[in-house]
Structure formats: structure tokens, C-alpha cells
Amino acid sequence: ELSAQTTVVKTITGAGDDKAGSSVMLSRNGSCFIYGATGKYSSKGEAYVYCLEASTWQLKHTLNSASSTDAEQDFGFSVAINSDANYVAVGARFHDYDSKVNNGVVMVFNISGASATQVGKTISGERGESDLSSNNYYVGDEFGFSLALSDTLADGTIRVAIGGPKNDNSAT
């Protein structure tokens, strides 16, 4: 139920076709939020983390899959932030990873420090390769289409749940 205490956190504005705000999530404690801009840099995409500092929303981190030269990744199509705003996850459903087309990836970042650092390895979908000689084409999993991130568990780990709507569990 909305009340008189409801306020707009920050208006997300973009430029041109960057699709700013194509996904957005606010931490449960309300101190930070993340949003995706899937159209940024010819749809390679970026994600932005803003945190509340001295009553002002400040850009804290700009995230991308810098290691990839792949255009049209849709990085930022899905985003998640855990409740205490220490970790974020970002999905790129059309990312070509490990020589596969549109298999998609998810990257998890620790954002508690001055710079964001990737946690663990890039998590990728399983399909997306083509074998044109036999007329077989495998549509990518679009892994990272949706995702969710847990709070930090007692042992210091976090968990991520990832959706890939075109995964049929028949990778070759």
C-alpha cells in the first residue's frame, strides 16, 4: 500500500537509444539501486549502481562486460541487488560466450568497496552453437533473461538464481 511517505528515489534518464531503466532494482534497505541500459554502445549494454550518500544519490559504479568485444549483448537486461547492497548480479541474455551464439551470461559483482570487483567466474548458458554443415542451428539459451540474488549467507556466500527461457537442457 502506498502512503504519503512514498518518494521517488531518482529519475532514470538516458540518452538516445541507450534504453536506460530497461531493468531496475532497489536494495531492501533502500540505500542503493541498480539499473540496466541495454542499448548503450550499440546494445552491448551497461549497468549503473547508485547509492545514497549525504542525502544525495551518487553514481557509485558503472558495470559492463569489458572483456567482451561482442556487440548486442543486452548487458543489463536483468539486474539484482542483495538486501544489504553489497552484491549485484547483471544478466546479458544475448552475450556470445565461449564461441557460442546468444547463450547469455550473468556476472556477479561485489560493490561494497570503492571499485566493483567481479565475484567468481562469468556464468554462462550452455547452448548457442551452430553446425551449418548439417543444417543444425541451436538458438541460444538467453541465459540471464531473469535473475535473483540472495542475501549474504552465514558462511559468507551468496546464491544466484538465473533464468534462461530457451534452455531445453539438450546442449551438444
Coordinates of N, CA, C and O in Angstrom, one line a residue:
E1 N 0.8 -1.2 0.0 CA 0.0 0.0 0.0 C 0.9 1.2 0.0 O 1.8 1.4 0.8
L2 N 0.6 2.1 -0.9 CA 1.4 3.4 -1.0 C 0.8 4.4 0.1 O -0.3 4.4 0.4
S3 N 1.7 5.2 0.6 CA 1.3 6.1 1.6 C 2.0 7.5 1.3 O 2.7 7.6 0.3
A4 N 1.7 8.4 2.1 CA 2.3 9.8 2.0 C 3.8 9.7 2.1 O 4.5 10.6 1.7
Q5 N 4.3 8.7 2.7 CA 5.8 8.5 2.8 C 6.5 8.0 1.6 O 7.7 8.0 1.5
T6 N 5.7 7.6 0.6 CA 6.3 7.1 -0.7 C 7.0 8.2 -1.4 O 6.4 9.3 -1.6
T7 N 8.3 8.0 -1.8 CA 9.0 9.0 -2.6 C 9.7 8.4 -3.8 O 10.0 7.2 -3.8
V8 N 9.9 9.2 -4.8 CA 10.7 8.7 -5.9 C 12.1 8.7 -5.6 O 12.6 9.7 -5.0
V9 N 12.8 7.6 -5.8 CA 14.2 7.6 -5.4 C 15.1 8.5 -6.3 O 15.7 9.4 -5.9
K10 N 15.1 8.2 -7.6 CA 15.8 9.0 -8.6 C 15.2 8.8 -9.9 O 14.9 7.6 -10.3
T11 N 15.0 9.8 -10.7 CA 14.5 9.6 -12.0 C 15.7 9.1 -12.9 O 16.8 9.7 -12.9
I12 N 15.4 8.0 -13.6 CA 16.4 7.5 -14.5 C 16.2 8.1 -15.9 O 15.2 8.0 -16.5
T13 N 17.3 8.7 -16.3 CA 17.2 9.4 -17.7 C 18.3 8.8 -18.5 O 19.4 8.5 -18.1
G14 N 18.0 8.6 -19.8 CA 19.0 8.1 -20.7 C 19.2 9.1 -21.8 O 18.7 10.2 -21.9
A15 N 20.0 8.7 -22.8 CA 20.3 9.5 -24.0 C 20.1 8.6 -25.2 O 20.6 7.5 -25.2
G16 N 19.4 9.1 -26.2 CA 19.2 8.4 -27.4 C 18.6 7.0 -27.2 O 17.5 6.9 -26.6
D17 N 19.2 6.0 -27.7 CA 18.7 4.6 -27.7 C 19.3 3.8 -26.6 O 19.4 2.6 -26.8
D18 N 19.8 4.3 -25.5 CA 20.5 3.5 -24.6 C 19.6 2.7 -23.7 O 20.1 1.8 -23.0
K19 N 18.3 2.9 -23.8 CA 17.3 2.1 -23.1 C 17.6 2.0 -21.6 O 17.4 1.0 -20.9
A20 N 17.9 3.2 -21.0 CA 18.2 3.3 -19.6 C 16.9 3.0 -18.8 O 15.8 3.5 -19.1
G21 N 17.1 2.1 -17.8 CA 16.0 1.7 -17.0 C 15.3 0.5 -17.5 O 14.2 0.2 -17.0
S22 N 15.9 -0.2 -18.5 CA 15.2 -1.4 -19.0 C 15.0 -2.5 -17.9 O 14.2 -3.3 -18.1
S23 N 15.8 -2.4 -16.9 CA 15.6 -3.2 -15.7 C 16.1 -2.3 -14.5 O 17.0 -1.5 -14.7
V24 N 15.5 -2.5 -13.4 CA 15.8 -1.7 -12.2 C 15.5 -2.5 -10.9 O 14.5 -3.3 -10.9
M25 N 16.3 -2.4 -9.9 CA 16.0 -3.0 -8.6 C 16.6 -2.1 -7.5 O 17.8 -1.7 -7.6
L26 N 15.9 -2.0 -6.4 CA 16.3 -1.2 -5.3 C 16.6 -2.2 -4.1 O 15.9 -3.2 -3.9
S27 N 17.7 -1.9 -3.4 CA 18.1 -2.8 -2.3 C 17.0 -2.7 -1.2 O 16.3 -1.7 -1.1
R28 N 16.8 -3.8 -0.5 CA 15.8 -3.8 0.6 C 16.0 -2.7 1.6 O 15.0 -2.1 2.1
N29 N 17.2 -2.4 1.9 CA 17.5 -1.3 2.9 C 17.3 0.1 2.3 O 17.4 1.0 3.0
G30 N 17.1 0.1 1.0 CA 16.9 1.4 0.3 C 18.1 2.3 0.1 O 18.0 3.4 -0.3
S31 N 19.3 1.8 0.4 CA 20.5 2.6 0.3 C 21.1 2.6 -1.1 O 21.8 3.6 -1.4
C32 N 20.8 1.7 -2.0 CA 21.3 1.6 -3.3 C 20.3 1.1 -4.3 O 19.4 0.3 -3.9
F33 N 20.5 1.4 -5.6 CA 19.7 0.7 -6.6 C 20.6 0.5 -7.8 O 21.7 1.1 -8.0
I34 N 20.2 -0.4 -8.7 CA 20.9 -0.7 -9.9 C 19.9 -0.7 -11.1 O 18.8 -1.0 -10.9
Y35 N 20.4 -0.2 -12.2 CA 19.6 -0.3 -13.4 C 20.4 -0.6 -14.6 O 21.6 -0.3 -14.7
G36 N 19.7 -1.2 -15.6 CA 20.4 -1.6 -16.8 C 20.1 -0.6 -17.9 O 19.0 0.0 -17.9
A37 N 21.0 -0.5 -18.9 CA 20.8 0.3 -20.1 C 21.3 -0.5 -21.2 O 22.4 -0.5 -21.7
T38 N 20.4 -1.4 -21.7 CA 20.8 -2.4 -22.7 C 21.1 -1.9 -24.0 O 21.8 -2.6 -24.8
G39 N 20.7 -0.7 -24.4 CA 21.0 -0.1 -25.7 C 22.3 0.6 -25.7 O 22.8 1.1 -26.8
K40 N 23.0 0.8 -24.6 CA 24.3 1.6 -24.6 C 25.3 0.9 -25.4 O 25.5 -0.3 -25.4
Y41 N 26.0 1.7 -26.2 CA 27.1 1.2 -27.0 C 26.7 0.1 -28.0 O 27.1 -1.0 -28.0
S42 N 25.7 0.5 -28.9 CA 25.2 -0.5 -29.9 C 24.6 -1.8 -29.3 O 24.9 -2.8 -29.8
S43 N 23.9 -1.6 -28.2 CA 23.3 -2.7 -27.4 C 24.3 -3.7 -26.7 O 23.9 -4.8 -26.3
K44 N 25.5 -3.2 -26.6 CA 26.4 -4.0 -25.7 C 25.9 -3.9 -24.3 O 25.9 -4.9 -23.6
G45 N 25.5 -2.7 -23.9 CA 24.9 -2.5 -22.6 C 25.8 -2.2 -21.5 O 27.0 -2.5 -21.5
E46 N 25.2 -1.6 -20.4 CA 25.9 -1.3 -19.2 C 24.9 -1.3 -18.1 O 23.7 -1.3 -18.3
A47 N 25.4 -1.4 -16.9 CA 24.5 -1.3 -15.7 C 25.1 -0.2 -14.7 O 26.4 -0.1 -14.7
Y48 N 24.3 0.5 -14.0 CA 24.7 1.5 -13.1 C 24.2 1.3 -11.7 O 23.1 1.0 -11.5
V49 N 25.1 1.5 -10.7 CA 24.7 1.4 -9.3 C 24.8 2.8 -8.7 O 25.8 3.5 -8.8
Y50 N 23.7 3.2 -8.1 CA 23.6 4.5 -7.4 C 23.4 4.2 -5.9 O 22.6 3.3 -5.6
C51 N 24.1 5.0 -5.1 CA 23.9 4.8 -3.6 C 23.6 6.2 -3.0 O 24.1 7.2 -3.5
L52 N 22.9 6.2 -1.9 CA 22.6 7.4 -1.2 C 23.7 7.8 -0.3 O 24.1 7.0 0.6
E53 N 24.3 8.9 -0.5 CA 25.4 9.5 0.2 C 25.1 10.9 0.6 O 24.9 11.7 -0.3
A54 N 25.0 11.2 1.9 CA 24.7 12.5 2.4 C 23.4 13.1 1.8 O 23.4 14.2 1.2
S55 N 22.4 12.3 1.7 CA 21.0 12.6 1.2 C 21.0 12.9 -0.3 O 20.0 13.5 -0.8
T56 N 22.0 12.5 -1.0 CA 22.1 12.6 -2.5 C 22.4 11.3 -3.1 O 23.3 10.6 -2.7
W57 N 21.7 11.0 -4.2 CA 22.0 9.8 -5.0 C 23.2 10.0 -5.8 O 23.2 10.9 -6.7
Q58 N 24.3 9.2 -5.6 CA 25.5 9.3 -6.3 C 25.8 8.0 -7.1 O 25.6 6.9 -6.6
L59 N 26.3 8.2 -8.4 CA 26.7 7.1 -9.2 C 27.9 6.5 -8.5 O 29.0 7.1 -8.3
K60 N 27.8 5.2 -8.1 CA 28.9 4.5 -7.4 C 29.7 3.7 -8.3 O 30.9 3.6 -8.2
H61 N 29.0 2.9 -9.2 CA 29.7 2.0 -10.1 C 29.0 2.0 -11.5 O 27.8 2.0 -11.6
T62 N 29.8 1.9 -12.6 CA 29.4 1.6 -13.9 C 29.9 0.2 -14.3 O 31.1 0.0 -14.2
L63 N 29.0 -0.7 -14.6 CA 29.4 -2.1 -14.8 C 29.2 -2.4 -16.3 O 28.2 -2.0 -16.9
N64 N 30.1 -3.2 -16.8 CA 29.9 -3.8 -18.2 C 30.7 -5.0 -18.3 O 31.5 -5.4 -17.4
S65 N 30.6 -5.7 -19.4 CA 31.4 -6.9 -19.7 C 32.6 -6.5 -20.5 O 32.7 -6.9 -21.7
A66 N 33.5 -5.7 -20.0 CA 34.6 -5.1 -20.7 C 35.5 -6.1 -21.4 O 36.1 -5.8 -22.4
S67 N 35.5 -7.4 -20.9 CA 36.3 -8.4 -21.5 C 35.8 -8.8 -22.9 O 36.5 -9.5 -23.6
S68 N 34.6 -8.5 -23.2 CA 34.0 -8.9 -24.5 C 33.9 -7.8 -25.5 O 33.6 -6.7 -25.1
T69 N 34.2 -8.1 -26.7 CA 34.1 -7.2 -27.8 C 32.7 -7.4 -28.5 O 32.4 -6.7 -29.5
D70 N 32.0 -8.4 -28.1 CA 30.7 -8.7 -28.7 C 29.7 -7.6 -28.5 O 29.4 -7.1 -27.4
A71 N 29.2 -7.1 -29.7 CA 28.1 -6.1 -29.6 C 26.8 -6.8 -29.5 O 26.7 -8.0 -29.6
E72 N 25.7 -6.1 -29.2 CA 24.4 -6.6 -29.0 C 24.3 -7.7 -27.9 O 23.7 -8.8 -28.2
Q73 N 24.9 -7.5 -26.8 CA 24.8 -8.4 -25.7 C 23.6 -8.3 -24.8 O 23.1 -9.2 -24.2
D74 N 23.0 -7.1 -24.8 CA 21.9 -6.8 -23.9 C 22.4 -6.8 -22.4 O 21.6 -7.3 -21.5
F75 N 23.6 -6.5 -22.1 CA 24.1 -6.4 -20.7 C 23.2 -5.5 -20.0 O 23.0 -4.4 -20.4
G76 N 22.7 -5.9 -18.8 CA 21.8 -5.1 -18.0 C 20.3 -5.4 -18.3 O 19.4 -4.8 -17.7
F77 N 20.1 -6.5 -19.1 CA 18.7 -6.9 -19.4 C 18.0 -7.3 -18.1 O 16.8 -7.0 -17.9
S78 N 18.8 -7.9 -17.2 CA 18.2 -8.2 -15.9 C 19.3 -7.8 -14.9 O 20.5 -7.8 -15.1
V79 N 18.8 -7.3 -13.7 CA 19.7 -6.9 -12.7 C 19.1 -7.3 -11.3 O 17.9 -7.5 -11.2
A80 N 20.0 -7.5 -10.3 CA 19.6 -7.8 -9.0 C 20.6 -7.2 -8.0 O 21.8 -7.1 -8.4
I81 N 20.1 -6.9 -6.9 CA 21.0 -6.3 -5.8 C 20.5 -7.0 -4.5 O 19.3 -7.1 -4.3
N82 N 21.5 -7.4 -3.7 CA 21.0 -8.1 -2.4 C 20.6 -7.0 -1.4 O 20.8 -5.8 -1.6
S83 N 20.0 -7.4 -0.4 CA 19.3 -6.5 0.5 C 20.2 -5.5 1.2 O 19.8 -4.4 1.5
D84 N 21.4 -5.9 1.5 CA 22.3 -5.0 2.2 C 23.2 -4.2 1.2 O 24.1 -3.5 1.6
A85 N 23.0 -4.4 -0.1 CA 23.6 -3.6 -1.1 C 25.1 -3.8 -1.2 O 25.9 -2.9 -1.5
N86 N 25.5 -5.1 -0.9 CA 27.0 -5.4 -1.1 C 27.3 -6.1 -2.4 O 28.4 -6.1 -2.9
Y87 N 26.3 -6.8 -3.0 CA 26.5 -7.5 -4.2 C 25.4 -7.2 -5.2 O 24.2 -7.0 -4.8
V88 N 25.8 -7.2 -6.5 CA 24.8 -7.1 -7.6 C 25.1 -8.2 -8.6 O 26.2 -8.7 -8.7
A89 N 24.1 -8.6 -9.4 CA 24.2 -9.5 -10.5 C 23.6 -8.8 -11.7 O 22.6 -8.1 -11.6
V90 N 24.3 -9.1 -12.9 CA 23.8 -8.5 -14.1 C 23.8 -9.5 -15.2 O 24.7 -10.3 -15.4
G91 N 22.6 -9.6 -15.9 CA 22.5 -10.6 -17.0 C 22.6 -9.9 -18.3 O 22.3 -8.8 -18.5
A92 N 23.2 -10.7 -19.3 CA 23.4 -10.3 -20.7 C 22.9 -11.4 -21.5 O 23.6 -12.3 -21.9
R93 N 21.6 -11.4 -21.8 CA 21.0 -12.6 -22.4 C 21.5 -12.9 -23.8 O 21.3 -14.0 -24.3
F94 N 22.0 -11.9 -24.6 CA 22.5 -12.2 -25.9 C 24.0 -12.3 -26.0 O 24.6 -12.3 -27.1
H95 N 24.7 -12.3 -24.9 CA 26.2 -12.4 -24.9 C 26.6 -13.7 -25.6 O 26.1 -14.7 -25.3
D96 N 27.6 -13.6 -26.5 CA 28.2 -14.7 -27.1 C 29.4 -15.1 -26.2 O 30.4 -14.3 -26.1
Y97 N 29.4 -16.3 -25.6 CA 30.4 -16.6 -24.7 C 31.0 -18.0 -25.0 O 30.2 -18.9 -25.4
D98 N 32.3 -18.2 -25.0 CA 32.9 -19.4 -25.2 C 32.5 -20.0 -26.6 O 32.2 -21.1 -26.7
S99 N 32.6 -19.1 -27.6 CA 32.3 -19.4 -29.0 C 30.9 -19.9 -29.2 O 30.6 -20.6 -30.2
K100 N 30.0 -19.5 -28.4 CA 28.6 -19.9 -28.6 C 27.8 -18.6 -28.8 O 28.1 -17.5 -28.3
V101 N 26.7 -18.7 -29.6 CA 25.9 -17.5 -30.0 C 24.7 -17.4 -29.1 O 23.9 -18.3 -29.0
N102 N 24.6 -16.2 -28.5 CA 23.4 -15.9 -27.7 C 23.1 -16.9 -26.6 O 22.0 -17.1 -26.1
N103 N 24.2 -17.5 -26.0 CA 24.0 -18.4 -24.9 C 23.7 -17.6 -23.6 O 23.0 -18.0 -22.7
G104 N 24.2 -16.4 -23.6 CA 23.9 -15.5 -22.4 C 24.8 -15.7 -21.2 O 25.4 -16.8 -21.1
V105 N 25.0 -14.7 -20.4 CA 25.9 -14.8 -19.2 C 25.3 -14.0 -18.1 O 24.4 -13.1 -18.3
V106 N 25.7 -14.3 -16.9 CA 25.5 -13.5 -15.7 C 26.8 -13.2 -15.0 O 27.6 -14.2 -14.9
M107 N 27.0 -12.0 -14.6 CA 28.2 -11.7 -13.8 C 27.7 -11.1 -12.5 O 26.8 -10.4 -12.4
V108 N 28.4 -11.5 -11.4 CA 28.2 -11.1 -10.0 C 29.3 -10.2 -9.6 O 30.5 -10.5 -9.8
F109 N 29.0 -9.0 -9.0 CA 30.0 -8.1 -8.6 C 29.8 -7.8 -7.1 O 28.7 -7.6 -6.6
N110 N 31.0 -7.6 -6.4 CA 31.0 -7.1 -5.0 C 31.1 -5.6 -5.2 O 32.0 -5.1 -5.8
I111 N 30.1 -4.8 -4.7 CA 30.1 -3.4 -4.8 C 30.3 -2.6 -3.5 O 30.1 -1.4 -3.4
S112 N 30.8 -3.4 -2.5 CA 31.0 -2.7 -1.2 C 32.2 -1.8 -1.1 O 32.3 -1.0 -0.2
G113 N 33.2 -1.9 -2.0 CA 34.4 -1.1 -1.9 C 34.3 0.1 -2.9 O 33.2 0.4 -3.5
A114 N 35.4 0.7 -3.0 CA 35.5 1.9 -3.9 C 35.3 1.5 -5.4 O 34.9 2.3 -6.2
S115 N 35.7 0.3 -5.7 CA 35.5 -0.2 -7.1 C 34.8 -1.5 -7.0 O 34.9 -2.3 -6.1
A116 N 34.0 -1.8 -8.1 CA 33.3 -3.0 -8.2 C 34.3 -4.1 -8.6 O 35.0 -3.9 -9.6
T117 N 34.2 -5.3 -8.0 CA 35.0 -6.4 -8.4 C 34.1 -7.6 -8.7 O 33.2 -7.9 -8.0
Q118 N 34.4 -8.3 -9.8 CA 33.7 -9.5 -10.2 C 34.0 -10.6 -9.2 O 35.1 -10.8 -8.8
V119 N 32.9 -11.3 -8.8 CA 33.0 -12.4 -7.8 C 32.9 -13.7 -8.6 O 31.9 -13.9 -9.4
G120 N 33.8 -14.5 -8.5 CA 33.8 -15.8 -9.2 C 33.9 -15.6 -10.7 O 34.3 -14.5 -11.2
K121 N 33.6 -16.6 -11.5 CA 33.7 -16.6 -12.9 C 32.4 -16.1 -13.5 O 31.3 -16.1 -12.9
T122 N 32.5 -15.7 -14.8 CA 31.3 -15.4 -15.6 C 30.5 -16.7 -15.7 O 31.0 -17.8 -16.1
I123 N 29.2 -16.7 -15.4 CA 28.3 -17.8 -15.5 C 27.6 -17.8 -16.9 O 27.0 -16.8 -17.2
S124 N 27.7 -18.9 -17.6 CA 27.2 -18.8 -19.0 C 26.1 -19.9 -19.2 O 26.1 -20.9 -18.6
G125 N 25.3 -19.6 -20.2 CA 24.3 -20.7 -20.7 C 25.1 -21.7 -21.4 O 26.2 -21.6 -21.8
E126 N 24.4 -22.8 -21.7 CA 25.0 -24.0 -22.3 C 25.0 -24.1 -23.8 O 25.8 -24.7 -24.5
R127 N 23.9 -23.5 -24.4 CA 23.8 -23.6 -25.9 C 24.0 -22.3 -26.6 O 24.1 -21.3 -26.1
G128 N 24.0 -22.5 -27.9 CA 24.2 -21.3 -28.8 C 25.1 -21.6 -30.0 O 25.4 -20.7 -30.7
E129 N 25.5 -22.8 -30.2 CA 26.4 -23.1 -31.3 C 25.6 -23.5 -32.5 O 24.5 -23.9 -32.4
S130 N 26.2 -23.4 -33.7 CA 25.6 -23.7 -34.9 C 26.5 -24.7 -35.6 O 27.7 -24.7 -35.6
D131 N 25.9 -25.6 -36.3 CA 26.6 -26.5 -37.2 C 25.9 -26.4 -38.6 O 25.0 -27.2 -38.9
L132 N 26.4 -25.5 -39.4 CA 25.7 -25.2 -40.6 C 25.9 -26.3 -41.6 O 25.1 -26.5 -42.5
S133 N 27.0 -27.1 -41.5 CA 27.2 -28.2 -42.5 C 26.1 -29.3 -42.4 O 25.8 -29.9 -43.3
S134 N 25.5 -29.4 -41.2 CA 24.4 -30.4 -41.1 C 23.0 -29.7 -40.9 O 22.1 -30.4 -40.5
N135 N 23.0 -28.4 -41.2 CA 21.7 -27.7 -41.1 C 21.2 -27.6 -39.7 O 20.0 -27.5 -39.5
N136 N 22.0 -27.8 -38.7 CA 21.6 -27.7 -37.3 C 21.9 -26.3 -36.8 O 23.1 -25.8 -36.9
Y137 N 20.9 -25.6 -36.2 CA 21.1 -24.3 -35.6 C 20.5 -24.4 -34.2 O 19.3 -24.8 -34.1
Y138 N 21.2 -24.0 -33.2 CA 20.8 -24.1 -31.9 C 20.6 -22.6 -31.4 O 21.6 -21.9 -31.2
V139 N 19.4 -22.3 -31.1 CA 19.1 -20.9 -30.6 C 19.7 -20.9 -29.2 O 19.6 -21.8 -28.4
G140 N 20.3 -19.8 -28.8 CA 20.9 -19.7 -27.5 C 19.9 -19.7 -26.4 O 18.7 -19.5 -26.6
D141 N 20.4 -20.0 -25.2 CA 19.6 -20.2 -24.0 C 19.0 -18.9 -23.6 O 18.0 -18.8 -22.9
E142 N 19.6 -17.7 -24.0 CA 19.3 -16.4 -23.4 C 19.4 -16.5 -21.9 O 18.6 -15.9 -21.1
F143 N 20.4 -17.2 -21.4 CA 20.7 -17.3 -20.0 C 21.0 -15.8 -19.5 O 21.6 -15.0 -20.1
G144 N 20.4 -15.5 -18.3 CA 20.5 -14.2 -17.8 C 19.3 -13.4 -18.1 O 19.2 -12.2 -17.8
F145 N 18.2 -14.0 -18.7 CA 17.0 -13.3 -19.0 C 16.3 -12.7 -17.8 O 15.8 -11.6 -17.8
S146 N 16.5 -13.5 -16.7 CA 16.0 -13.1 -15.4 C 16.9 -13.6 -14.3 O 17.7 -14.6 -14.6
L147 N 16.9 -13.0 -13.2 CA 17.8 -13.5 -12.1 C 17.4 -12.9 -10.8 O 16.6 -12.0 -10.7
A148 N 17.9 -13.6 -9.7 CA 17.6 -13.1 -8.3 C 18.9 -13.4 -7.5 O 19.6 -14.4 -7.9
L149 N 19.1 -12.6 -6.5 CA 20.3 -12.7 -5.7 C 19.9 -12.8 -4.2 O 19.1 -12.1 -3.8
S150 N 20.6 -13.7 -3.5 CA 20.3 -13.9 -2.1 C 21.0 -12.9 -1.3 O 21.9 -12.2 -1.7
D151 N 20.6 -12.8 0.0 CA 21.4 -12.1 1.0 C 22.7 -12.8 1.2 O 22.8 -14.0 0.8
T152 N 23.6 -12.2 1.9 CA 24.9 -12.9 2.2 C 24.5 -13.9 3.3 O 23.9 -13.6 4.3
L153 N 24.9 -15.2 3.1 CA 24.6 -16.3 4.0 C 25.6 -16.3 5.1 O 26.6 -15.6 5.1
A154 N 25.3 -17.0 6.2 CA 26.1 -17.1 7.4 C 27.6 -17.4 7.1 O 28.5 -16.9 7.7
D155 N 27.8 -18.3 6.1 CA 29.2 -18.6 5.7 C 29.9 -17.7 4.8 O 31.0 -17.9 4.3
G156 N 29.2 -16.5 4.5 CA 29.8 -15.5 3.6 C 29.5 -15.7 2.1 O 29.9 -14.8 1.3
T157 N 28.8 -16.7 1.8 CA 28.5 -16.9 0.3 C 27.2 -16.2 0.0 O 26.4 -15.9 0.8
I158 N 27.0 -16.1 -1.3 CA 25.7 -15.6 -1.9 C 25.2 -16.6 -2.9 O 26.0 -17.4 -3.4
R159 N 24.0 -16.6 -3.2 CA 23.4 -17.5 -4.2 C 22.7 -16.7 -5.3 O 22.1 -15.6 -5.0
V160 N 22.8 -17.2 -6.5 CA 22.1 -16.5 -7.6 C 21.2 -17.5 -8.3 O 21.7 -18.7 -8.6
A161 N 20.0 -17.2 -8.6 CA 19.1 -18.0 -9.4 C 19.0 -17.3 -10.8 O 18.8 -16.1 -10.9
I162 N 19.1 -18.1 -11.9 CA 19.2 -17.5 -13.2 C 18.2 -18.2 -14.2 O 18.1 -19.4 -14.2
G163 N 17.5 -17.4 -14.9 CA 16.6 -17.9 -15.9 C 17.1 -17.8 -17.3 O 17.8 -16.9 -17.7
G164 N 16.9 -18.9 -18.0 CA 17.3 -19.0 -19.5 C 16.1 -19.6 -20.2 O 16.0 -20.8 -20.3
P165 N 15.1 -18.7 -20.7 CA 13.9 -19.3 -21.1 C 13.9 -20.2 -22.4 O 13.0 -20.9 -22.7
K166 N 15.1 -20.2 -23.1 CA 15.2 -21.0 -24.2 C 16.1 -22.2 -24.0 O 16.5 -22.9 -24.9
N167 N 16.4 -22.5 -22.7 CA 17.1 -23.7 -22.3 C 16.2 -24.9 -22.3 O 15.2 -24.9 -21.6
D168 N 16.6 -25.9 -23.1 CA 15.8 -27.1 -23.1 C 16.7 -28.3 -22.6 O 16.3 -29.5 -22.8
N169 N 17.8 -28.0 -22.0 CA 18.7 -29.0 -21.4 C 19.2 -30.0 -22.4 O 19.3 -31.2 -22.1
S170 N 19.4 -29.6 -23.6 CA 19.9 -30.6 -24.6 C 21.1 -30.0 -25.3 O 21.2 -30.0 -26.5
A171 N 22.1 -29.5 -24.5 CA 23.3 -29.0 -25.1 C 24.1 -30.0 -25.9 O 24.0 -31.2 -25.6
T172 N 24.8 -29.6 -26.9 CA 25.6 -30.5 -27.7 C 27.0 -30.2 -27.5 O 27.4 -29.1 -27.1

